[in-house]
Structure formats: structure tokens, C-alpha cells
């Protein structure tokens, strides 16, 4: 299960009430993405909530694909966001706090930790395979990224 399947809307009930529509708790569920991408009803949200929702849409749903927002780019952009927060030295609890402040999203710190650990393990495998293939450039890049996440 991808980390984006474990990212939830903070204050889900309040958002659903303000929008007067049922939406899933998952931030990257199809119906949630459709609602955010189309922007219908966002004027019903209080100003602070609307700003964060629009920030999320701008930062993660901005893509030229015909299938947007169901093209996979929002999820990849969000995973990159999490990795960048880790590279800044934030731990799982702090990452959850930042995503909550930035976008009104929530995740369990243990899920974030698992995602980060899986990312490091993937980079280790890439580094090892690149070394076996004699691709020093790829091995060095994977090793450097791994060190930034560790």
C-alpha cells in the first residue's frame, strides 16, 4: 500500500459539512481529488481552510495530463514532498506536523517512518545494482540520496 493511501484529510467531518457533500477521508482518493481539482463548492469553506485546500491543489494537482488528477502525478509529487521534508532533517512526527500545517493533512507517524525506511532500502538496492552494473554515476547518486534521507 502506497503512503498516499495513508494520507488523510484533517478535520474531515468539518470539511464535508462545510462543502455539504460526502467525501472520503483519504486525501488521494478519487472523489477527493475530483472535488479539489474541479474546485466546486470551495467558496463554502472558511478562508483559512480554502487557502490550504487551494495550496494543496496548486502544489500537487498542477499537471497537463489528460487524466489529471488521476494520472499518478499528484501522488508522486506528494511523495517527493515527504522526501524533501526528510532531507531537511525532519523526523516522522515533525513531517506529520508540517503536512498538517501546510495542507490540513494527517498521517500516522509510523506510516511515514515505514515510507522513509522503504525509500532508503530502495535506494540501497539501486546503489547495489548500479555498482554491479558498473554504473558509478548512478551508484553515487543513489548513495548520496540515501545519506540525505538517513
Tab-separated table of N, CA and C in Angstrom:
chain	number	residue	atom	x	y	z
A	1	UNK	N	0.848	-1.174	0.000
A	1	UNK	CA	0.000	0.000	0.000
A	1	UNK	C	0.898	1.243	0.000
A	2	UNK	N	0.622	2.155	-0.882
A	2	UNK	CA	1.420	3.381	-1.012
A	2	UNK	C	1.148	4.332	0.146
A	3	UNK	N	2.127	5.153	0.454
A	3	UNK	CA	1.972	6.132	1.538
A	3	UNK	C	0.798	7.060	1.259
A	4	UNK	N	0.543	7.367	-0.001
A	4	UNK	CA	-0.558	8.290	-0.306
A	4	UNK	C	-1.926	7.681	0.018
A	5	UNK	N	-1.982	6.365	0.158
A	5	UNK	CA	-3.226	5.726	0.601
A	5	UNK	C	-3.433	5.904	2.103
A	6	UNK	N	-2.402	6.403	2.778
A	6	UNK	CA	-2.448	6.569	4.232
A	6	UNK	C	-2.369	8.038	4.634
A	7	UNK	N	-2.709	8.922	3.704
A	7	UNK	CA	-2.753	10.360	3.974
A	7	UNK	C	-4.219	10.754	4.046
A	8	UNK	N	-4.587	11.388	5.151
A	8	UNK	CA	-5.992	11.677	5.418
A	8	UNK	C	-6.241	13.173	5.560
A	9	UNK	N	-7.483	13.552	5.267
A	9	UNK	CA	-7.902	14.932	5.459
A	9	UNK	C	-8.083	15.197	6.943
A	10	UNK	N	-7.398	16.201	7.429
A	10	UNK	CA	-7.579	16.605	8.818
A	10	UNK	C	-8.922	17.328	8.882
A	11	UNK	N	-9.640	17.147	9.960
A	11	UNK	CA	-10.960	17.771	10.123
A	11	UNK	C	-11.909	17.361	8.992
A	12	UNK	N	-11.866	16.087	8.634
A	12	UNK	CA	-12.676	15.557	7.538
A	12	UNK	C	-14.154	15.892	7.685
A	13	UNK	N	-14.693	15.689	8.864
A	13	UNK	CA	-16.133	15.939	9.070
A	13	UNK	C	-16.471	17.409	8.881
A	14	UNK	N	-15.603	18.283	9.374
A	14	UNK	CA	-15.825	19.720	9.221
A	14	UNK	C	-15.814	20.104	7.736
A	15	UNK	N	-14.861	19.554	6.987
A	15	UNK	CA	-14.792	19.846	5.549
A	15	UNK	C	-16.040	19.350	4.828
A	16	UNK	N	-16.437	18.128	5.108
A	16	UNK	CA	-17.625	17.571	4.470
A	16	UNK	C	-18.853	18.398	4.805
A	17	UNK	N	-18.956	18.843	6.041
A	17	UNK	CA	-20.083	19.668	6.456
A	17	UNK	C	-20.081	21.010	5.732
A	18	UNK	N	-18.925	21.658	5.669
A	18	UNK	CA	-18.842	22.953	5.001
A	18	UNK	C	-19.132	22.834	3.507
A	19	UNK	N	-18.667	21.754	2.893
A	19	UNK	CA	-18.882	21.557	1.460
A	19	UNK	C	-20.257	20.980	1.149
A	20	UNK	N	-20.926	20.481	2.188
A	20	UNK	CA	-22.252	19.867	2.049
A	20	UNK	C	-22.224	18.700	1.066
A	21	UNK	N	-21.175	17.890	1.196
A	21	UNK	CA	-21.020	16.732	0.323
A	21	UNK	C	-20.229	15.668	1.089
A	22	UNK	N	-20.515	14.415	0.803
A	22	UNK	CA	-19.738	13.326	1.402
A	22	UNK	C	-18.456	13.139	0.606
A	23	UNK	N	-17.346	13.140	1.317
A	23	UNK	CA	-16.062	12.904	0.678
A	23	UNK	C	-15.307	11.870	1.503
A	24	UNK	N	-14.458	11.098	0.843
A	24	UNK	CA	-13.674	10.117	1.590
A	24	UNK	C	-12.654	10.811	2.491
A	25	UNK	N	-12.209	10.098	3.511
A	25	UNK	CA	-11.176	10.639	4.414
A	25	UNK	C	-9.817	10.714	3.728
A	26	UNK	N	-9.569	9.837	2.801
A	26	UNK	CA	-8.277	9.788	2.123
A	26	UNK	C	-8.079	10.969	1.192
A	27	UNK	N	-6.965	11.661	1.354
A	27	UNK	CA	-6.689	12.848	0.541
A	27	UNK	C	-6.489	12.504	-0.934
A	28	UNK	N	-6.016	11.298	-1.224
A	28	UNK	CA	-5.727	10.926	-2.603
A	28	UNK	C	-6.749	9.942	-3.174
A	29	UNK	N	-7.907	9.867	-2.571
A	29	UNK	CA	-8.997	9.058	-3.116
A	29	UNK	C	-9.588	9.785	-4.319
A	30	UNK	N	-10.113	9.054	-5.263
A	30	UNK	CA	-10.630	9.636	-6.499
A	30	UNK	C	-11.632	10.752	-6.300
A	31	UNK	N	-12.606	10.534	-5.438
A	31	UNK	CA	-13.641	11.549	-5.226
A	31	UNK	C	-13.058	12.812	-4.592
A	32	UNK	N	-12.107	12.650	-3.707
A	32	UNK	CA	-11.474	13.811	-3.073
A	32	UNK	C	-10.682	14.597	-4.109
A	33	UNK	N	-9.908	13.900	-4.923
A	33	UNK	CA	-9.127	14.573	-5.964
A	33	UNK	C	-10.033	15.280	-6.968
A	34	UNK	N	-11.131	14.635	-7.347
A	34	UNK	CA	-12.074	15.263	-8.276
A	34	UNK	C	-12.618	16.562	-7.701
A	35	UNK	N	-13.022	16.507	-6.446
A	35	UNK	CA	-13.589	17.686	-5.793
A	35	UNK	C	-12.564	18.824	-5.755
A	36	UNK	N	-11.334	18.505	-5.363
A	36	UNK	CA	-10.291	19.531	-5.278
A	36	UNK	C	-9.898	20.040	-6.648
A	37	UNK	N	-9.826	19.145	-7.645
A	37	UNK	CA	-9.394	19.528	-8.983
A	37	UNK	C	-10.431	20.427	-9.655
A	38	UNK	N	-11.690	20.092	-9.471
A	38	UNK	CA	-12.757	20.868	-10.101
A	38	UNK	C	-13.044	22.149	-9.334
A	39	UNK	N	-12.751	22.133	-8.045
A	39	UNK	CA	-12.918	23.342	-7.243
A	39	UNK	C	-14.363	23.693	-6.927
A	40	UNK	N	-15.283	22.786	-7.217
A	40	UNK	CA	-16.689	23.078	-6.966
A	40	UNK	C	-16.980	23.142	-5.472
A	41	UNK	N	-17.600	24.209	-5.052
A	41	UNK	CA	-18.019	24.353	-3.670
A	41	UNK	C	-16.954	24.874	-2.728
A	42	UNK	N	-15.752	25.136	-3.233
A	42	UNK	CA	-14.686	25.576	-2.340
A	42	UNK	C	-14.980	26.941	-1.723
A	43	UNK	N	-15.845	27.711	-2.371
A	43	UNK	CA	-16.210	29.018	-1.798
A	43	UNK	C	-16.980	28.862	-0.489
A	44	UNK	N	-17.479	27.671	-0.210
A	44	UNK	CA	-18.209	27.405	1.036
A	44	UNK	C	-17.266	27.235	2.230
A	45	UNK	N	-15.997	26.998	1.950
A	45	UNK	CA	-15.027	26.779	3.021
A	45	UNK	C	-14.634	28.095	3.669
A	46	UNK	N	-14.304	28.024	4.962
A	46	UNK	CA	-13.790	29.225	5.612
A	46	UNK	C	-12.457	29.582	4.962
A	47	UNK	N	-12.038	30.831	5.111
A	47	UNK	CA	-10.883	31.346	4.374
A	47	UNK	C	-9.598	30.558	4.632
A	48	UNK	N	-9.310	30.251	5.878
A	48	UNK	CA	-8.071	29.531	6.203
A	48	UNK	C	-8.069	28.139	5.568
A	49	UNK	N	-9.189	27.452	5.648
A	49	UNK	CA	-9.293	26.114	5.065
A	49	UNK	C	-9.186	26.194	3.548
A	50	UNK	N	-9.872	27.148	2.946
A	50	UNK	CA	-9.834	27.315	1.490
A	50	UNK	C	-8.396	27.551	1.015
A	51	UNK	N	-7.638	28.376	1.740
A	51	UNK	CA	-6.254	28.645	1.351
A	51	UNK	C	-5.416	27.370	1.344
A	52	UNK	N	-5.576	26.560	2.361
A	52	UNK	CA	-4.798	25.315	2.432
A	52	UNK	C	-5.221	24.324	1.355
A	53	UNK	N	-6.512	24.237	1.099
A	53	UNK	CA	-7.007	23.343	0.053
A	53	UNK	C	-6.487	23.807	-1.310
A	54	UNK	N	-6.514	25.098	-1.548
A	54	UNK	CA	-6.012	25.627	-2.816
A	54	UNK	C	-4.496	25.443	-2.931
A	55	UNK	N	-3.787	25.579	-1.817
A	55	UNK	CA	-2.344	25.311	-1.826
A	55	UNK	C	-2.079	23.862	-2.219
A	56	UNK	N	-2.859	22.936	-1.651
A	56	UNK	CA	-2.713	21.524	-1.992
A	56	UNK	C	-2.964	21.309	-3.479
A	57	UNK	N	-4.062	21.883	-3.981
A	57	UNK	CA	-4.398	21.721	-5.394
A	57	UNK	C	-3.310	22.299	-6.285
A	58	UNK	N	-2.800	23.457	-5.932
A	58	UNK	CA	-1.750	24.099	-6.728
A	58	UNK	C	-0.459	23.291	-6.700
A	59	UNK	N	-0.076	22.814	-5.532
A	59	UNK	CA	1.198	22.121	-5.383
A	59	UNK	C	1.201	20.690	-5.925
A	60	UNK	N	0.055	20.020	-5.896
A	60	UNK	CA	0.051	18.607	-6.253
A	60	UNK	C	-0.829	18.238	-7.441
A	61	UNK	N	-1.791	19.064	-7.782
A	61	UNK	CA	-2.710	18.708	-8.863
A	61	UNK	C	-2.412	19.439	-10.164
A	62	UNK	N	-1.367	20.236	-10.189
A	62	UNK	CA	-0.999	21.009	-11.370
A	62	UNK	C	-0.223	20.120	-12.337
A	63	UNK	N	-0.893	19.692	-13.385
A	63	UNK	CA	-0.310	18.752	-14.334
A	63	UNK	C	-1.069	18.897	-15.649
A	64	UNK	N	-0.405	18.664	-16.770
A	64	UNK	CA	-1.034	18.825	-18.085
A	64	UNK	C	-1.580	17.521	-18.660
A	65	UNK	N	-1.558	16.464	-17.879
A	65	UNK	CA	-2.045	15.166	-18.367
A	65	UNK	C	-3.551	15.209	-18.615
A	66	UNK	N	-3.989	14.476	-19.608
A	66	UNK	CA	-5.422	14.384	-19.872
A	66	UNK	C	-6.153	13.698	-18.722
A	67	UNK	N	-5.488	12.777	-18.058
A	67	UNK	CA	-6.115	12.016	-16.974
A	67	UNK	C	-6.027	12.726	-15.624
A	68	UNK	N	-5.458	13.922	-15.590
A	68	UNK	CA	-5.309	14.658	-14.334
A	68	UNK	C	-6.664	14.812	-13.668
A	69	UNK	N	-6.839	14.555	-12.415
A	69	UNK	CA	-5.856	14.294	-11.373
A	69	UNK	C	-5.608	12.808	-11.108
A	70	UNK	N	-6.040	11.959	-12.023
A	70	UNK	CA	-5.916	10.511	-11.801
A	70	UNK	C	-4.757	9.904	-12.581
A	71	UNK	N	-3.752	10.717	-12.868
A	71	UNK	CA	-2.614	10.278	-13.686
A	71	UNK	C	-1.459	9.737	-12.853
A	72	UNK	N	-1.531	9.883	-11.532
A	72	UNK	CA	-0.463	9.420	-10.661
A	72	UNK	C	0.529	10.507	-10.293
A	73	UNK	N	0.500	11.633	-11.006
A	73	UNK	CA	1.429	12.720	-10.693
A	73	UNK	C	1.185	13.337	-9.317
A	74	UNK	N	-0.064	13.548	-8.891
A	74	UNK	CA	-0.258	14.105	-7.544
A	74	UNK	C	0.388	13.247	-6.458
A	75	UNK	N	0.252	11.939	-6.564
A	75	UNK	CA	0.838	11.045	-5.573
A	75	UNK	C	2.362	11.118	-5.600
A	76	UNK	N	2.948	11.120	-6.800
A	76	UNK	CA	4.405	11.198	-6.903
A	76	UNK	C	4.925	12.530	-6.371
A	77	UNK	N	4.224	13.615	-6.662
A	77	UNK	CA	4.641	14.927	-6.153
A	77	UNK	C	4.586	14.946	-4.626
A	78	UNK	N	3.556	14.312	-4.073
A	78	UNK	CA	3.425	14.292	-2.614
A	78	UNK	C	4.526	13.453	-1.972
A	79	UNK	N	4.856	12.336	-2.584
A	79	UNK	CA	5.949	11.518	-2.046
A	79	UNK	C	7.261	12.294	-2.103
A	80	UNK	N	7.470	13.029	-3.172
A	80	UNK	CA	8.675	13.865	-3.280
A	80	UNK	C	8.680	14.921	-2.173
A	81	UNK	N	7.518	15.500	-1.891
A	81	UNK	CA	7.371	16.481	-0.804
A	81	UNK	C	7.801	15.861	0.534
A	82	UNK	N	7.336	14.647	0.813
A	82	UNK	CA	7.706	13.971	2.059
A	82	UNK	C	9.208	13.721	2.131
A	83	UNK	N	9.782	13.288	1.021
A	83	UNK	CA	11.226	13.025	0.997
A	83	UNK	C	12.027	14.316	1.185
A	84	UNK	N	11.545	15.406	0.604
A	84	UNK	CA	12.224	16.697	0.785
A	84	UNK	C	12.172	17.147	2.242
A	85	UNK	N	11.043	16.915	2.903
A	85	UNK	CA	10.949	17.265	4.329
A	85	UNK	C	11.953	16.452	5.133
A	86	UNK	N	12.109	15.182	4.792
A	86	UNK	CA	13.075	14.334	5.495
A	86	UNK	C	14.501	14.822	5.236
A	87	UNK	N	14.782	15.208	3.999
A	87	UNK	CA	16.118	15.697	3.664
A	87	UNK	C	16.446	16.981	4.431
A	88	UNK	N	15.419	17.705	4.846
A	88	UNK	CA	15.616	18.915	5.649
A	88	UNK	C	15.879	18.567	7.113
A	89	UNK	N	15.866	17.269	7.423
A	89	UNK	CA	16.188	16.821	8.770
A	89	UNK	C	14.993	16.556	9.660
A	90	UNK	N	13.795	16.609	9.113
A	90	UNK	CA	12.601	16.374	9.920
A	90	UNK	C	12.357	14.884	10.110
A	91	UNK	N	11.925	14.520	11.297
A	91	UNK	CA	11.540	13.151	11.591
A	91	UNK	C	10.068	12.944	11.275
A	92	UNK	N	9.577	11.723	11.411
A	92	UNK	CA	8.184	11.421	11.073
A	92	UNK	C	7.149	12.295	11.801
A	93	UNK	N	7.334	12.522	13.104
A	93	UNK	CA	6.376	13.355	13.839
A	93	UNK	C	6.357	14.781	13.296
A	94	UNK	N	7.531	15.333	13.026
A	94	UNK	CA	7.618	16.695	12.501
A	94	UNK	C	7.054	16.775	11.087
A	95	UNK	N	7.281	15.744	10.281
A	95	UNK	CA	6.725	15.720	8.925
A	95	UNK	C	5.210	15.757	8.985
A	96	UNK	N	4.622	14.978	9.880
A	96	UNK	CA	3.163	14.985	10.034
A	96	UNK	C	2.693	16.376	10.461
A	97	UNK	N	3.410	17.008	11.373
A	97	UNK	CA	3.044	18.365	11.808
A	97	UNK	C	3.097	19.358	10.653
A	98	UNK	N	4.137	19.277	9.828
A	98	UNK	CA	4.286	20.208	8.712
A	98	UNK	C	3.188	19.987	7.680
A	99	UNK	N	2.918	18.730	7.320
A	99	UNK	CA	1.868	18.491	6.324
A	99	UNK	C	0.501	18.916	6.850
A	100	UNK	N	0.321	18.816	8.151
A	100	UNK	CA	-0.916	19.279	8.766
A	100	UNK	C	-1.034	20.797	8.670
A	101	UNK	N	0.057	21.488	8.975
A	101	UNK	CA	0.065	22.950	8.890
A	101	UNK	C	-0.059	23.433	7.451
A	102	UNK	N	0.656	22.787	6.535
A	102	UNK	CA	0.686	23.222	5.141
A	102	UNK	C	-0.615	22.935	4.399
A	103	UNK	N	-1.174	21.742	4.607
A	103	UNK	CA	-2.278	21.292	3.755
A	103	UNK	C	-3.473	20.707	4.493
A	104	UNK	N	-3.478	20.771	5.822
A	104	UNK	CA	-4.552	20.166	6.610
A	104	UNK	C	-4.672	18.666	6.326
A	105	UNK	N	-3.529	18.005	6.245
A	105	UNK	CA	-3.488	16.567	6.022
A	105	UNK	C	-2.901	15.897	7.246
A	106	UNK	N	-3.226	14.619	7.408
A	106	UNK	CA	-2.747	13.874	8.552
A	106	UNK	C	-2.309	12.491	8.098
A	107	UNK	N	-1.290	12.000	8.755
A	107	UNK	CA	-0.839	10.618	8.584
A	107	UNK	C	-0.330	10.148	9.931
A	108	UNK	N	-0.280	8.862	10.107
A	108	UNK	CA	0.294	8.328	11.323
A	108	UNK	C	1.822	8.348	11.182
A	109	UNK	N	2.527	8.836	12.204
A	109	UNK	CA	3.991	8.893	12.116
A	109	UNK	C	4.632	7.552	11.766
A	110	UNK	N	4.057	6.459	12.240
A	110	UNK	CA	4.581	5.127	11.912
A	110	UNK	C	4.493	4.822	10.424
A	111	UNK	N	3.427	5.280	9.777
A	111	UNK	CA	3.298	5.090	8.329
A	111	UNK	C	4.347	5.912	7.584
A	112	UNK	N	4.599	7.130	8.060
A	112	UNK	CA	5.631	7.969	7.447
A	112	UNK	C	7.002	7.327	7.642
A	113	UNK	N	7.259	6.817	8.835
A	113	UNK	CA	8.525	6.142	9.114
A	113	UNK	C	8.711	4.941	8.187
A	114	UNK	N	7.673	4.155	7.997
A	114	UNK	CA	7.753	2.992	7.098
A	114	UNK	C	8.056	3.433	5.667
A	115	UNK	N	7.406	4.505	5.224
A	115	UNK	CA	7.660	5.029	3.880
A	115	UNK	C	9.121	5.469	3.740
A	116	UNK	N	9.616	6.187	4.730
A	116	UNK	CA	11.009	6.653	4.685
A	116	UNK	C	11.979	5.475	4.697
A	117	UNK	N	11.708	4.475	5.531
A	117	UNK	CA	12.558	3.288	5.602
A	117	UNK	C	12.545	2.541	4.267
A	118	UNK	N	11.363	2.385	3.679
A	118	UNK	CA	11.266	1.729	2.371
A	118	UNK	C	12.040	2.510	1.310
A	119	UNK	N	11.994	3.830	1.394
A	119	UNK	CA	12.710	4.669	0.433
A	119	UNK	C	14.218	4.464	0.554
A	120	UNK	N	14.714	4.401	1.776
A	120	UNK	CA	16.146	4.167	1.989
A	120	UNK	C	16.528	2.781	1.476
A	121	UNK	N	15.712	1.779	1.763
A	121	UNK	CA	16.007	0.410	1.300
A	121	UNK	C	16.008	0.341	-0.227
A	122	UNK	N	15.095	1.059	-0.867
A	122	UNK	CA	15.049	1.097	-2.332
A	122	UNK	C	16.313	1.736	-2.887
A	123	UNK	N	16.737	2.830	-2.263
A	123	UNK	CA	17.968	3.489	-2.707
A	123	UNK	C	19.189	2.589	-2.508
A	124	UNK	N	19.209	1.822	-1.424
A	124	UNK	CA	20.296	0.860	-1.215
A	124	UNK	C	20.324	-0.176	-2.330
A	125	UNK	N	19.157	-0.659	-2.714
A	125	UNK	CA	19.090	-1.655	-3.789
A	125	UNK	C	19.545	-1.045	-5.109
A	126	UNK	N	19.137	0.183	-5.388
A	126	UNK	CA	19.569	0.862	-6.617
A	126	UNK	C	21.084	1.031	-6.620
A	127	UNK	N	21.627	1.440	-5.480
A	127	UNK	CA	23.074	1.622	-5.362
A	127	UNK	C	23.805	0.308	-5.618
A	128	UNK	N	23.330	-0.766	-5.000
A	128	UNK	CA	23.966	-2.073	-5.181
A	128	UNK	C	23.885	-2.544	-6.635
A	129	UNK	N	22.725	-2.410	-7.247
A	129	UNK	CA	22.566	-2.839	-8.643
A	129	UNK	C	23.425	-1.999	-9.584
A	130	UNK	N	23.492	-0.704	-9.328
A	130	UNK	CA	24.317	0.164	-10.161
A	130	UNK	C	25.789	-0.214	-10.024
A	131	UNK	N	26.213	-0.557	-8.819
A	131	UNK	CA	27.604	-0.997	-8.625
A	131	UNK	C	27.877	-2.294	-9.376
A	132	UNK	N	26.942	-3.224	-9.333
A	132	UNK	CA	27.105	-4.493	-10.051
A	132	UNK	C	27.209	-4.241	-11.558
A	133	UNK	N	26.416	-3.305	-12.056
A	133	UNK	CA	26.422	-2.982	-13.481
A	133	UNK	C	27.592	-2.080	-13.873
A	134	UNK	N	28.350	-1.607	-12.878
A	134	UNK	CA	29.479	-0.737	-13.164
A	134	UNK	C	29.090	0.702	-13.457
A	135	UNK	N	27.900	1.088	-13.073
A	135	UNK	CA	27.419	2.452	-13.311
A	135	UNK	C	27.709	3.288	-12.062
A	136	UNK	N	28.909	3.806	-11.979
A	136	UNK	CA	29.351	4.565	-10.801
A	136	UNK	C	28.511	5.818	-10.585
A	137	UNK	N	28.122	6.477	-11.661
A	137	UNK	CA	27.343	7.713	-11.529
A	137	UNK	C	26.003	7.438	-10.838
A	138	UNK	N	25.295	6.416	-11.290
A	138	UNK	CA	24.007	6.058	-10.684
A	138	UNK	C	24.201	5.588	-9.244
A	139	UNK	N	25.249	4.817	-9.007
A	139	UNK	CA	25.529	4.329	-7.651
A	139	UNK	C	25.820	5.493	-6.716
A	140	UNK	N	26.624	6.438	-7.173
A	140	UNK	CA	26.945	7.606	-6.340
A	140	UNK	C	25.712	8.452	-6.057
A	141	UNK	N	24.873	8.646	-7.073
A	141	UNK	CA	23.655	9.442	-6.875
A	141	UNK	C	22.720	8.766	-5.876
A	142	UNK	N	22.513	7.460	-6.028
A	142	UNK	CA	21.648	6.727	-5.098
A	142	UNK	C	22.229	6.763	-3.689
A	143	UNK	N	23.545	6.606	-3.580
A	143	UNK	CA	24.188	6.658	-2.262
A	143	UNK	C	24.040	8.020	-1.605
A	144	UNK	N	24.189	9.065	-2.381
A	144	UNK	CA	24.034	10.425	-1.839
A	144	UNK	C	22.600	10.681	-1.381
A	145	UNK	N	21.639	10.278	-2.188
A	145	UNK	CA	20.235	10.450	-1.794
A	145	UNK	C	19.921	9.654	-0.526
A	146	UNK	N	20.466	8.459	-0.446
A	146	UNK	CA	20.267	7.611	0.737
A	146	UNK	C	20.827	8.312	1.983
A	147	UNK	N	22.006	8.880	1.867
A	147	UNK	CA	22.615	9.581	3.016
A	147	UNK	C	21.775	10.785	3.429
A	148	UNK	N	21.191	11.487	2.476
A	148	UNK	CA	20.363	12.651	2.805
A	148	UNK	C	19.089	12.244	3.535
A	149	UNK	N	18.607	11.034	3.272
A	149	UNK	CA	17.387	10.564	3.929
A	149	UNK	C	17.661	9.904	5.275
A	150	UNK	N	18.876	9.415	5.468
A	150	UNK	CA	19.199	8.667	6.691
A	150	UNK	C	19.418	9.581	7.875
